[in-house]
């Protein structure tokens, strides 16, 4: 048995079984039980190194939870670090933890986690997943370990030292041509589509899909042809930016479709009676319950197929189409940026505007010029 001094603590190292054990006495706790740090290894050198590390952690205030794993760390964050976040956010991060982090590095002890572990994990994900998934994985790790730091379970956040790589490039968003948009608007007005009004409104106003899902009837004035975007299906219901909170004039074609949609919803409400869930939502299930993004995408693709456009389109491309159609009608990019709620014109120009031309008017009047006022065939007026 050998006694050595590690910092201000006296340690004892002795042979036990096939290796060595090192122990440091920390005195007695308030319950009268002796508190000790113990480490095991195959050699004296390894035991001493582990004791030195343990003393370093002790002096930094880090709890001696040597078996706390990455999986436990991430699960702690999912349980306590996302309170107040939307259900969708929780689903996304839980899926990332379950499918990417825990299977690959979940068993690694948090104290043993290093930069190589994190870089290798992100690189593997980047080979098959999008850049957004890679960044979310990195974000989840950083935030999980940061919470462990606050709880004195680890000395530093190695994930924060890593720059996430680029993932697989996703399909770039596209916009419908005028002819395609006209076909889609025509088909969407068929009463058999419960989200036909959603398609028409989104295409003719440029609102985001998460904004459309949260629209309430109190946000719409059909007589004045105005819709107010005040919330979104995001954390705490906030819009993406302050400028995203905006009032938009509606083209008459959209007003007509929304009026028919409102009458239909009133009939559905009477049909279900007491089972109706009063959420005041424009777009909802037959019982008034809110729709999620997946349900909207599924219905939208049925409508695009019926319009002969295939099923490769997604709802966010209605917004892209709105921007491109206005651009084709010579609407100034500054006006378009205001209409879609961008803080500046950069995003409008680089991400959304698929065909660029000079300057002049914009908004609902242009949509009425393109699609008519509700009683005419879309595309019948000269663009």
Tab-separated table of C-alpha atoms in Angstrom:
chain	number	residue	atom	x	y	z
A	1	UNK	CA	0.000	0.000	0.000
A	2	UNK	CA	1.437	3.371	-1.027
A	3	UNK	CA	0.466	6.804	0.163
A	4	UNK	CA	0.950	9.839	-2.068
A	5	UNK	CA	-0.054	13.494	-1.951
A	6	UNK	CA	-2.297	14.766	-4.717
A	7	UNK	CA	-2.845	18.471	-4.348
A	8	UNK	CA	-3.856	18.971	-0.741
A	9	UNK	CA	-5.272	15.466	-0.442
A	10	UNK	CA	-3.559	12.301	0.739
A	11	UNK	CA	-4.259	9.340	-1.501
A	12	UNK	CA	-3.765	5.647	-0.899
A	13	UNK	CA	-3.006	3.233	-3.750
A	14	UNK	CA	-3.142	-0.506	-3.185
A	15	UNK	CA	-3.324	-3.718	-5.160
A	16	UNK	CA	-6.775	-5.227	-5.525
A	17	UNK	CA	-7.676	-8.196	-7.709
A	18	UNK	CA	-5.974	-7.976	-11.104
A	19	UNK	CA	-5.238	-4.256	-10.820
A	20	UNK	CA	-4.938	-1.334	-8.426
A	21	UNK	CA	-7.329	0.854	-6.484
A	22	UNK	CA	-6.734	4.412	-5.395
A	23	UNK	CA	-8.692	6.164	-2.670
A	24	UNK	CA	-8.853	9.677	-1.226
A	25	UNK	CA	-10.653	10.330	2.039
A	26	UNK	CA	-12.754	13.507	2.131
A	27	UNK	CA	-13.695	13.157	5.772
A	28	UNK	CA	-17.190	12.541	7.092
A	29	UNK	CA	-20.458	13.967	5.822
A	30	UNK	CA	-23.226	15.424	7.999
A	31	UNK	CA	-24.779	11.949	8.171
A	32	UNK	CA	-21.623	10.560	9.734
A	33	UNK	CA	-20.740	8.485	6.674
A	34	UNK	CA	-17.170	8.672	5.373
A	35	UNK	CA	-16.898	10.276	1.944
A	36	UNK	CA	-14.238	8.898	-0.371
A	37	UNK	CA	-13.173	9.104	-3.993
A	38	UNK	CA	-12.170	5.730	-5.421
A	39	UNK	CA	-10.685	4.900	-8.805
A	40	UNK	CA	-9.603	1.557	-10.290
A	41	UNK	CA	-7.156	0.747	-13.093
A	42	UNK	CA	-4.711	-1.898	-14.277
A	43	UNK	CA	-1.582	-0.005	-13.233
A	44	UNK	CA	-0.520	2.366	-10.450
A	45	UNK	CA	0.199	5.070	-13.041
A	46	UNK	CA	-3.329	4.875	-14.437
A	47	UNK	CA	-4.861	4.994	-10.980
A	48	UNK	CA	-2.749	8.029	-10.057
A	49	UNK	CA	-3.801	9.832	-13.254
A	50	UNK	CA	-7.448	9.141	-12.491
A	51	UNK	CA	-7.067	10.439	-8.944
A	52	UNK	CA	-5.353	13.604	-10.208
A	53	UNK	CA	-8.274	14.154	-12.593
A	54	UNK	CA	-10.781	13.520	-9.811
A	55	UNK	CA	-9.083	16.035	-7.515
A	56	UNK	CA	-9.033	18.587	-10.346
A	57	UNK	CA	-12.759	18.120	-10.833
A	58	UNK	CA	-13.341	18.320	-7.090
A	59	UNK	CA	-11.513	21.625	-6.819
A	60	UNK	CA	-13.498	23.021	-9.753
A	61	UNK	CA	-16.704	22.008	-8.016
A	62	UNK	CA	-17.497	19.219	-10.488
A	63	UNK	CA	-19.468	16.340	-9.008
A	64	UNK	CA	-17.755	12.960	-9.118
A	65	UNK	CA	-20.303	11.226	-11.337
A	66	UNK	CA	-17.822	9.177	-13.308
A	67	UNK	CA	-20.462	7.003	-14.988
A	68	UNK	CA	-22.723	9.822	-16.227
A	69	UNK	CA	-23.027	9.132	-19.947
A	70	UNK	CA	-23.763	11.235	-23.005
A	71	UNK	CA	-27.123	9.471	-23.283
A	72	UNK	CA	-28.037	10.490	-19.721
A	73	UNK	CA	-26.825	14.010	-20.397
A	74	UNK	CA	-28.944	14.399	-23.541
A	75	UNK	CA	-32.007	12.768	-21.960
A	76	UNK	CA	-31.724	15.163	-19.010
A	77	UNK	CA	-31.791	18.085	-21.427
A	78	UNK	CA	-34.799	16.692	-23.310
A	79	UNK	CA	-36.632	16.272	-19.995
A	80	UNK	CA	-35.770	19.610	-18.391
A	81	UNK	CA	-34.080	21.911	-20.919
A	82	UNK	CA	-36.918	22.279	-23.432
A	83	UNK	CA	-39.740	23.312	-21.133
A	84	UNK	CA	-41.906	25.914	-22.780
A	85	UNK	CA	-40.832	24.872	-26.273
A	86	UNK	CA	-43.358	23.714	-28.864
A	87	UNK	CA	-44.350	20.066	-29.147
A	88	UNK	CA	-42.836	19.999	-32.631
A	89	UNK	CA	-39.450	21.204	-31.319
A	90	UNK	CA	-39.472	18.467	-28.689
A	91	UNK	CA	-40.293	15.847	-31.341
A	92	UNK	CA	-37.466	17.019	-33.602
A	93	UNK	CA	-34.815	16.961	-30.880
A	94	UNK	CA	-36.048	13.659	-29.423
A	95	UNK	CA	-35.794	12.096	-32.878
A	96	UNK	CA	-32.225	13.420	-33.319
A	97	UNK	CA	-31.204	12.042	-29.928
A	98	UNK	CA	-32.811	8.652	-30.568
A	99	UNK	CA	-31.619	8.184	-34.149
A	100	UNK	CA	-28.221	9.874	-34.197
A	101	UNK	CA	-26.597	10.753	-30.874
A	102	UNK	CA	-27.483	7.922	-28.497
A	103	UNK	CA	-26.832	4.999	-30.905
A	104	UNK	CA	-23.356	6.323	-31.749
A	105	UNK	CA	-21.936	7.987	-28.639
A	106	UNK	CA	-24.614	7.478	-25.999
A	107	UNK	CA	-22.506	5.034	-23.961
A	108	UNK	CA	-19.485	7.327	-23.824
A	109	UNK	CA	-18.979	8.747	-20.342
A	110	UNK	CA	-19.495	12.487	-20.391
A	111	UNK	CA	-16.114	13.002	-18.724
A	112	UNK	CA	-14.464	11.006	-21.502
A	113	UNK	CA	-16.211	12.729	-24.388
A	114	UNK	CA	-13.739	14.575	-26.590
A	115	UNK	CA	-13.645	16.650	-29.763
A	116	UNK	CA	-12.905	13.578	-31.895
A	117	UNK	CA	-16.112	11.886	-30.736
A	118	UNK	CA	-18.197	14.902	-31.691
A	119	UNK	CA	-16.473	15.565	-35.026
A	120	UNK	CA	-16.786	11.923	-36.092
A	121	UNK	CA	-20.464	11.851	-35.111
A	122	UNK	CA	-21.291	14.980	-37.109
A	123	UNK	CA	-19.268	13.833	-40.104
A	124	UNK	CA	-21.123	10.516	-40.265
A	125	UNK	CA	-24.472	12.321	-40.120
A	126	UNK	CA	-23.344	14.833	-42.760
A	127	UNK	CA	-22.738	12.026	-45.261
A	128	UNK	CA	-26.460	11.243	-45.546
A	129	UNK	CA	-28.415	14.025	-43.835
A	130	UNK	CA	-29.059	17.701	-44.524
A	131	UNK	CA	-27.004	20.562	-43.147
A	132	UNK	CA	-30.010	21.496	-40.991
A	133	UNK	CA	-30.000	18.041	-39.333
A	134	UNK	CA	-26.242	18.256	-38.727
A	135	UNK	CA	-26.598	21.676	-37.118
A	136	UNK	CA	-29.518	20.618	-34.976
A	137	UNK	CA	-27.550	17.597	-33.751
A	138	UNK	CA	-24.622	19.826	-32.859
A	139	UNK	CA	-26.958	22.316	-31.175
A	140	UNK	CA	-28.549	19.564	-29.089
A	141	UNK	CA	-25.158	18.316	-27.923
A	142	UNK	CA	-23.888	21.797	-27.072
A	143	UNK	CA	-27.005	22.695	-25.092
A	144	UNK	CA	-27.148	19.323	-23.305
A	145	UNK	CA	-23.530	19.543	-22.168
A	146	UNK	CA	-23.991	23.201	-21.202
A	147	UNK	CA	-26.752	22.128	-18.818
A	148	UNK	CA	-24.454	19.416	-17.421
A	149	UNK	CA	-21.822	22.122	-16.891
A	150	UNK	CA	-24.287	24.181	-14.886
A	151	UNK	CA	-24.930	21.134	-12.744
A	152	UNK	CA	-21.187	20.614	-12.223
A	153	UNK	CA	-21.131	17.260	-13.997
A	154	UNK	CA	-18.424	18.139	-16.500
A	155	UNK	CA	-15.605	20.648	-16.642
A	156	UNK	CA	-15.888	21.895	-20.229
A	157	UNK	CA	-18.167	21.712	-23.214
A	158	UNK	CA	-16.181	19.923	-25.926
A	159	UNK	CA	-19.088	20.089	-28.383
A	160	UNK	CA	-18.834	23.888	-28.366
A	161	UNK	CA	-15.268	23.571	-29.719
A	162	UNK	CA	-16.475	21.850	-32.903
A	163	UNK	CA	-17.638	23.537	-36.116
A	164	UNK	CA	-20.392	21.408	-37.698
A	165	UNK	CA	-19.739	20.322	-41.313
A	166	UNK	CA	-22.066	20.886	-44.249
A	167	UNK	CA	-24.554	18.100	-44.864
A	168	UNK	CA	-26.106	16.768	-48.029
A	169	UNK	CA	-27.631	19.496	-50.154
A	170	UNK	CA	-31.400	19.286	-50.122
A	171	UNK	CA	-33.667	19.939	-53.075
A	172	UNK	CA	-33.713	23.707	-53.624
A	173	UNK	CA	-37.112	25.319	-53.348
A	174	UNK	CA	-38.791	26.089	-56.638
A	175	UNK	CA	-41.653	28.298	-57.710
A	176	UNK	CA	-44.604	27.423	-59.892
A	177	UNK	CA	-44.871	29.047	-63.286
A	178	UNK	CA	-47.887	31.276	-63.932
A	179	UNK	CA	-49.568	28.473	-65.880
A	180	UNK	CA	-48.913	25.951	-63.090
A	181	UNK	CA	-50.129	28.390	-60.440
A	182	UNK	CA	-53.316	29.043	-62.397
A	183	UNK	CA	-54.004	25.297	-62.665
A	184	UNK	CA	-53.386	24.847	-58.948
A	185	UNK	CA	-55.705	27.715	-57.975
A	186	UNK	CA	-58.447	26.347	-60.249
A	187	UNK	CA	-58.224	22.828	-58.759
A	188	UNK	CA	-57.879	24.084	-55.171
A	189	UNK	CA	-61.276	25.817	-55.418
A	190	UNK	CA	-63.022	22.459	-55.763
A	191	UNK	CA	-65.129	22.032	-52.560
A	192	UNK	CA	-63.823	18.480	-52.068
A	193	UNK	CA	-60.485	19.870	-50.853
A	194	UNK	CA	-60.635	20.904	-47.194
A	195	UNK	CA	-57.382	22.840	-47.576
A	196	UNK	CA	-58.141	24.393	-50.926
A	197	UNK	CA	-58.553	27.802	-49.269
A	198	UNK	CA	-55.218	27.298	-47.525
A	199	UNK	CA	-53.524	26.813	-50.901
A	200	UNK	CA	-55.172	29.842	-52.493
A	201	UNK	CA	-54.501	32.130	-49.531
A	202	UNK	CA	-50.869	31.032	-49.222
A	203	UNK	CA	-50.155	31.456	-52.907
A	204	UNK	CA	-51.884	34.842	-53.130
A	205	UNK	CA	-50.533	36.390	-49.922
A	206	UNK	CA	-47.081	34.830	-49.500
A	207	UNK	CA	-47.572	33.979	-45.833
A	208	UNK	CA	-45.396	31.279	-44.305
A	209	UNK	CA	-46.891	27.827	-43.790
A	210	UNK	CA	-46.397	28.107	-40.012
A	211	UNK	CA	-48.240	31.448	-40.106
A	212	UNK	CA	-51.149	30.037	-42.127
A	213	UNK	CA	-51.628	27.134	-39.697
A	214	UNK	CA	-52.090	29.579	-36.807
A	215	UNK	CA	-54.432	32.071	-38.502
A	216	UNK	CA	-57.684	32.730	-36.632
A	217	UNK	CA	-60.922	34.123	-37.938
A	218	UNK	CA	-60.433	37.126	-35.668
A	219	UNK	CA	-57.321	37.883	-37.770
A	220	UNK	CA	-59.358	38.133	-40.971
A	221	UNK	CA	-61.686	40.896	-42.146
A	222	UNK	CA	-63.351	39.661	-45.312
A	223	UNK	CA	-65.309	42.905	-45.805
A	224	UNK	CA	-62.130	44.971	-45.798
A	225	UNK	CA	-60.165	42.183	-47.544
A	226	UNK	CA	-57.406	42.144	-44.899
A	227	UNK	CA	-55.573	39.408	-43.016
A	228	UNK	CA	-53.379	40.096	-39.990
A	229	UNK	CA	-50.391	37.812	-39.383
A	230	UNK	CA	-49.836	37.919	-35.621
A	231	UNK	CA	-48.521	34.488	-34.665
A	232	UNK	CA	-46.930	31.320	-36.052
A	233	UNK	CA	-46.648	27.634	-35.226
A	234	UNK	CA	-43.316	28.196	-33.505
A	235	UNK	CA	-41.969	28.470	-29.960
A	236	UNK	CA	-44.506	30.422	-27.849
A	237	UNK	CA	-46.459	31.203	-30.991
A	238	UNK	CA	-44.146	34.044	-31.981
A	239	UNK	CA	-43.662	35.020	-35.607
A	240	UNK	CA	-40.214	34.459	-37.091
A	241	UNK	CA	-39.252	38.142	-36.776
A	242	UNK	CA	-40.912	41.306	-35.480
A	243	UNK	CA	-41.421	42.445	-39.061
A	244	UNK	CA	-43.315	39.229	-39.737
A	245	UNK	CA	-46.213	40.665	-37.693
A	246	UNK	CA	-48.025	42.437	-40.481
A	247	UNK	CA	-51.369	43.230	-42.064
A	248	UNK	CA	-51.900	42.194	-45.687
A	249	UNK	CA	-54.543	43.240	-48.164
A	250	UNK	CA	-56.204	40.234	-49.787
A	251	UNK	CA	-56.968	39.800	-53.484
A	252	UNK	CA	-60.669	39.352	-54.175
A	253	UNK	CA	-60.097	35.813	-55.427
A	254	UNK	CA	-58.765	34.860	-51.980
A	255	UNK	CA	-61.648	36.661	-50.241
A	256	UNK	CA	-64.174	34.657	-52.266
A	257	UNK	CA	-62.468	31.356	-51.467
A	258	UNK	CA	-62.184	32.202	-47.758
A	259	UNK	CA	-65.865	33.170	-47.576
A	260	UNK	CA	-66.847	29.781	-49.027
A	261	UNK	CA	-64.413	28.060	-46.651
A	262	UNK	CA	-65.921	29.867	-43.649
A	263	UNK	CA	-69.434	28.778	-44.597
A	264	UNK	CA	-68.269	25.197	-45.012
A	265	UNK	CA	-66.542	25.228	-41.614
A	266	UNK	CA	-69.725	26.551	-39.983
A	267	UNK	CA	-71.542	23.506	-41.368
A	268	UNK	CA	-68.874	21.159	-39.993
A	269	UNK	CA	-69.153	22.831	-36.604
A	270	UNK	CA	-72.908	22.216	-36.505
A	271	UNK	CA	-72.402	18.616	-37.607
A	272	UNK	CA	-70.059	17.669	-34.747
A	273	UNK	CA	-71.908	19.685	-32.099
A	274	UNK	CA	-70.368	19.404	-28.637
A	275	UNK	CA	-67.312	17.618	-30.032
A	276	UNK	CA	-66.190	20.850	-31.720
A	277	UNK	CA	-62.897	22.226	-30.344
A	278	UNK	CA	-63.141	25.992	-30.262
A	279	UNK	CA	-59.756	27.267	-31.441
A	280	UNK	CA	-61.054	29.866	-33.931
A	281	UNK	CA	-58.620	28.473	-36.513
A	282	UNK	CA	-59.097	29.139	-40.228
A	283	UNK	CA	-57.607	25.777	-41.142
A	284	UNK	CA	-58.307	22.816	-38.898
A	285	UNK	CA	-59.719	19.305	-38.683
A	286	UNK	CA	-63.444	18.678	-38.984
A	287	UNK	CA	-63.733	18.965	-35.195
A	288	UNK	CA	-61.765	22.234	-34.958
A	289	UNK	CA	-58.488	20.625	-33.812
A	290	UNK	CA	-55.246	22.164	-35.057
A	291	UNK	CA	-53.400	20.752	-38.057
A	292	UNK	CA	-49.707	19.931	-38.014
A	293	UNK	CA	-47.206	20.477	-40.823
A	294	UNK	CA	-47.277	16.818	-41.916
A	295	UNK	CA	-51.049	16.815	-42.363
A	296	UNK	CA	-50.920	19.999	-44.419
A	297	UNK	CA	-48.167	18.579	-46.664
A	298	UNK	CA	-50.130	15.374	-47.284
A	299	UNK	CA	-53.302	17.232	-48.333
A	300	UNK	CA	-51.320	19.732	-50.401
A	301	UNK	CA	-49.701	16.965	-52.441
A	302	UNK	CA	-53.105	15.485	-53.213
A	303	UNK	CA	-54.143	18.846	-54.654
A	304	UNK	CA	-50.956	19.236	-56.728
A	305	UNK	CA	-51.424	15.735	-58.134
A	306	UNK	CA	-55.016	16.560	-59.055
A	307	UNK	CA	-53.728	19.691	-60.824
A	308	UNK	CA	-51.348	17.572	-62.898
A	309	UNK	CA	-48.267	18.976	-61.140
A	310	UNK	CA	-47.072	15.753	-59.506
A	311	UNK	CA	-46.280	15.372	-55.817
A	312	UNK	CA	-42.804	16.875	-55.563
A	313	UNK	CA	-44.119	20.254	-54.417
A	314	UNK	CA	-44.295	21.347	-50.769
A	315	UNK	CA	-46.420	24.115	-49.170
A	316	UNK	CA	-43.498	26.507	-48.585
A	317	UNK	CA	-43.109	26.774	-52.367
A	318	UNK	CA	-46.412	28.647	-52.535
A	319	UNK	CA	-44.548	31.488	-50.828
A	320	UNK	CA	-41.718	31.218	-53.339
A	321	UNK	CA	-44.289	31.340	-56.126
A	322	UNK	CA	-45.899	34.478	-54.679
A	323	UNK	CA	-42.533	36.266	-54.656
A	324	UNK	CA	-41.644	35.167	-58.174
A	325	UNK	CA	-45.020	36.128	-59.650
A	326	UNK	CA	-44.815	39.592	-58.117
A	327	UNK	CA	-41.276	39.930	-59.417
A	328	UNK	CA	-42.458	38.988	-62.899
A	329	UNK	CA	-45.026	41.771	-62.619
A	330	UNK	CA	-42.226	44.307	-61.927
A	331	UNK	CA	-43.030	44.795	-58.235
A	332	UNK	CA	-40.086	46.410	-56.391
A	333	UNK	CA	-38.110	44.008	-54.253
A	334	UNK	CA	-38.523	46.365	-51.264
A	335	UNK	CA	-42.304	46.025	-51.518
A	336	UNK	CA	-42.084	42.244	-51.865
A	337	UNK	CA	-39.858	42.041	-48.773
A	338	UNK	CA	-42.494	43.971	-46.795
A	339	UNK	CA	-45.299	41.737	-48.036
A	340	UNK	CA	-43.571	38.492	-47.032
A	341	UNK	CA	-42.259	39.873	-43.730
A	342	UNK	CA	-38.536	39.879	-44.457
A	343	UNK	CA	-36.371	42.157	-42.334
A	344	UNK	CA	-34.514	43.265	-45.478
A	345	UNK	CA	-34.386	42.533	-49.205
A	346	UNK	CA	-31.400	40.179	-49.101
A	347	UNK	CA	-33.393	37.037	-48.275
A	348	UNK	CA	-36.077	38.012	-50.764
A	349	UNK	CA	-33.538	38.337	-53.555
A	350	UNK	CA	-31.216	35.414	-52.789
A	351	UNK	CA	-33.669	32.764	-51.561
A	352	UNK	CA	-37.176	33.499	-52.742
A	353	UNK	CA	-37.115	35.472	-55.965
A	354	UNK	CA	-36.651	32.970	-58.779
A	355	UNK	CA	-37.023	35.404	-61.691
A	356	UNK	CA	-35.825	39.006	-61.387
A	357	UNK	CA	-37.033	42.047	-63.308
A	358	UNK	CA	-37.093	45.844	-62.670
A	359	UNK	CA	-39.501	47.963	-60.603
A	360	UNK	CA	-43.202	49.179	-60.217
A	361	UNK	CA	-46.413	48.214	-58.111
A	362	UNK	CA	-47.256	45.209	-55.900
A	363	UNK	CA	-49.536	43.186	-53.654
A	364	UNK	CA	-53.165	42.095	-53.836
A	365	UNK	CA	-53.879	44.133	-56.962
A	366	UNK	CA	-51.275	42.126	-58.853
A	367	UNK	CA	-52.786	38.847	-57.689
A	368	UNK	CA	-56.209	40.009	-58.897
A	369	UNK	CA	-54.621	40.941	-62.216
A	370	UNK	CA	-53.144	37.471	-62.557
A	371	UNK	CA	-55.902	35.297	-61.126
A	372	UNK	CA	-59.048	37.380	-61.515
A	373	UNK	CA	-61.313	38.487	-58.678
A	374	UNK	CA	-62.970	35.224	-57.788
A	375	UNK	CA	-65.566	34.991	-60.525
A	376	UNK	CA	-63.103	34.702	-63.389
A	377	UNK	CA	-60.898	31.870	-64.581
A	378	UNK	CA	-57.370	32.135	-63.088
A	379	UNK	CA	-54.896	33.409	-65.610
A	380	UNK	CA	-57.603	34.779	-67.906
A	381	UNK	CA	-56.425	38.370	-67.461
A	382	UNK	CA	-53.323	39.602	-69.133
A	383	UNK	CA	-50.254	39.389	-66.891
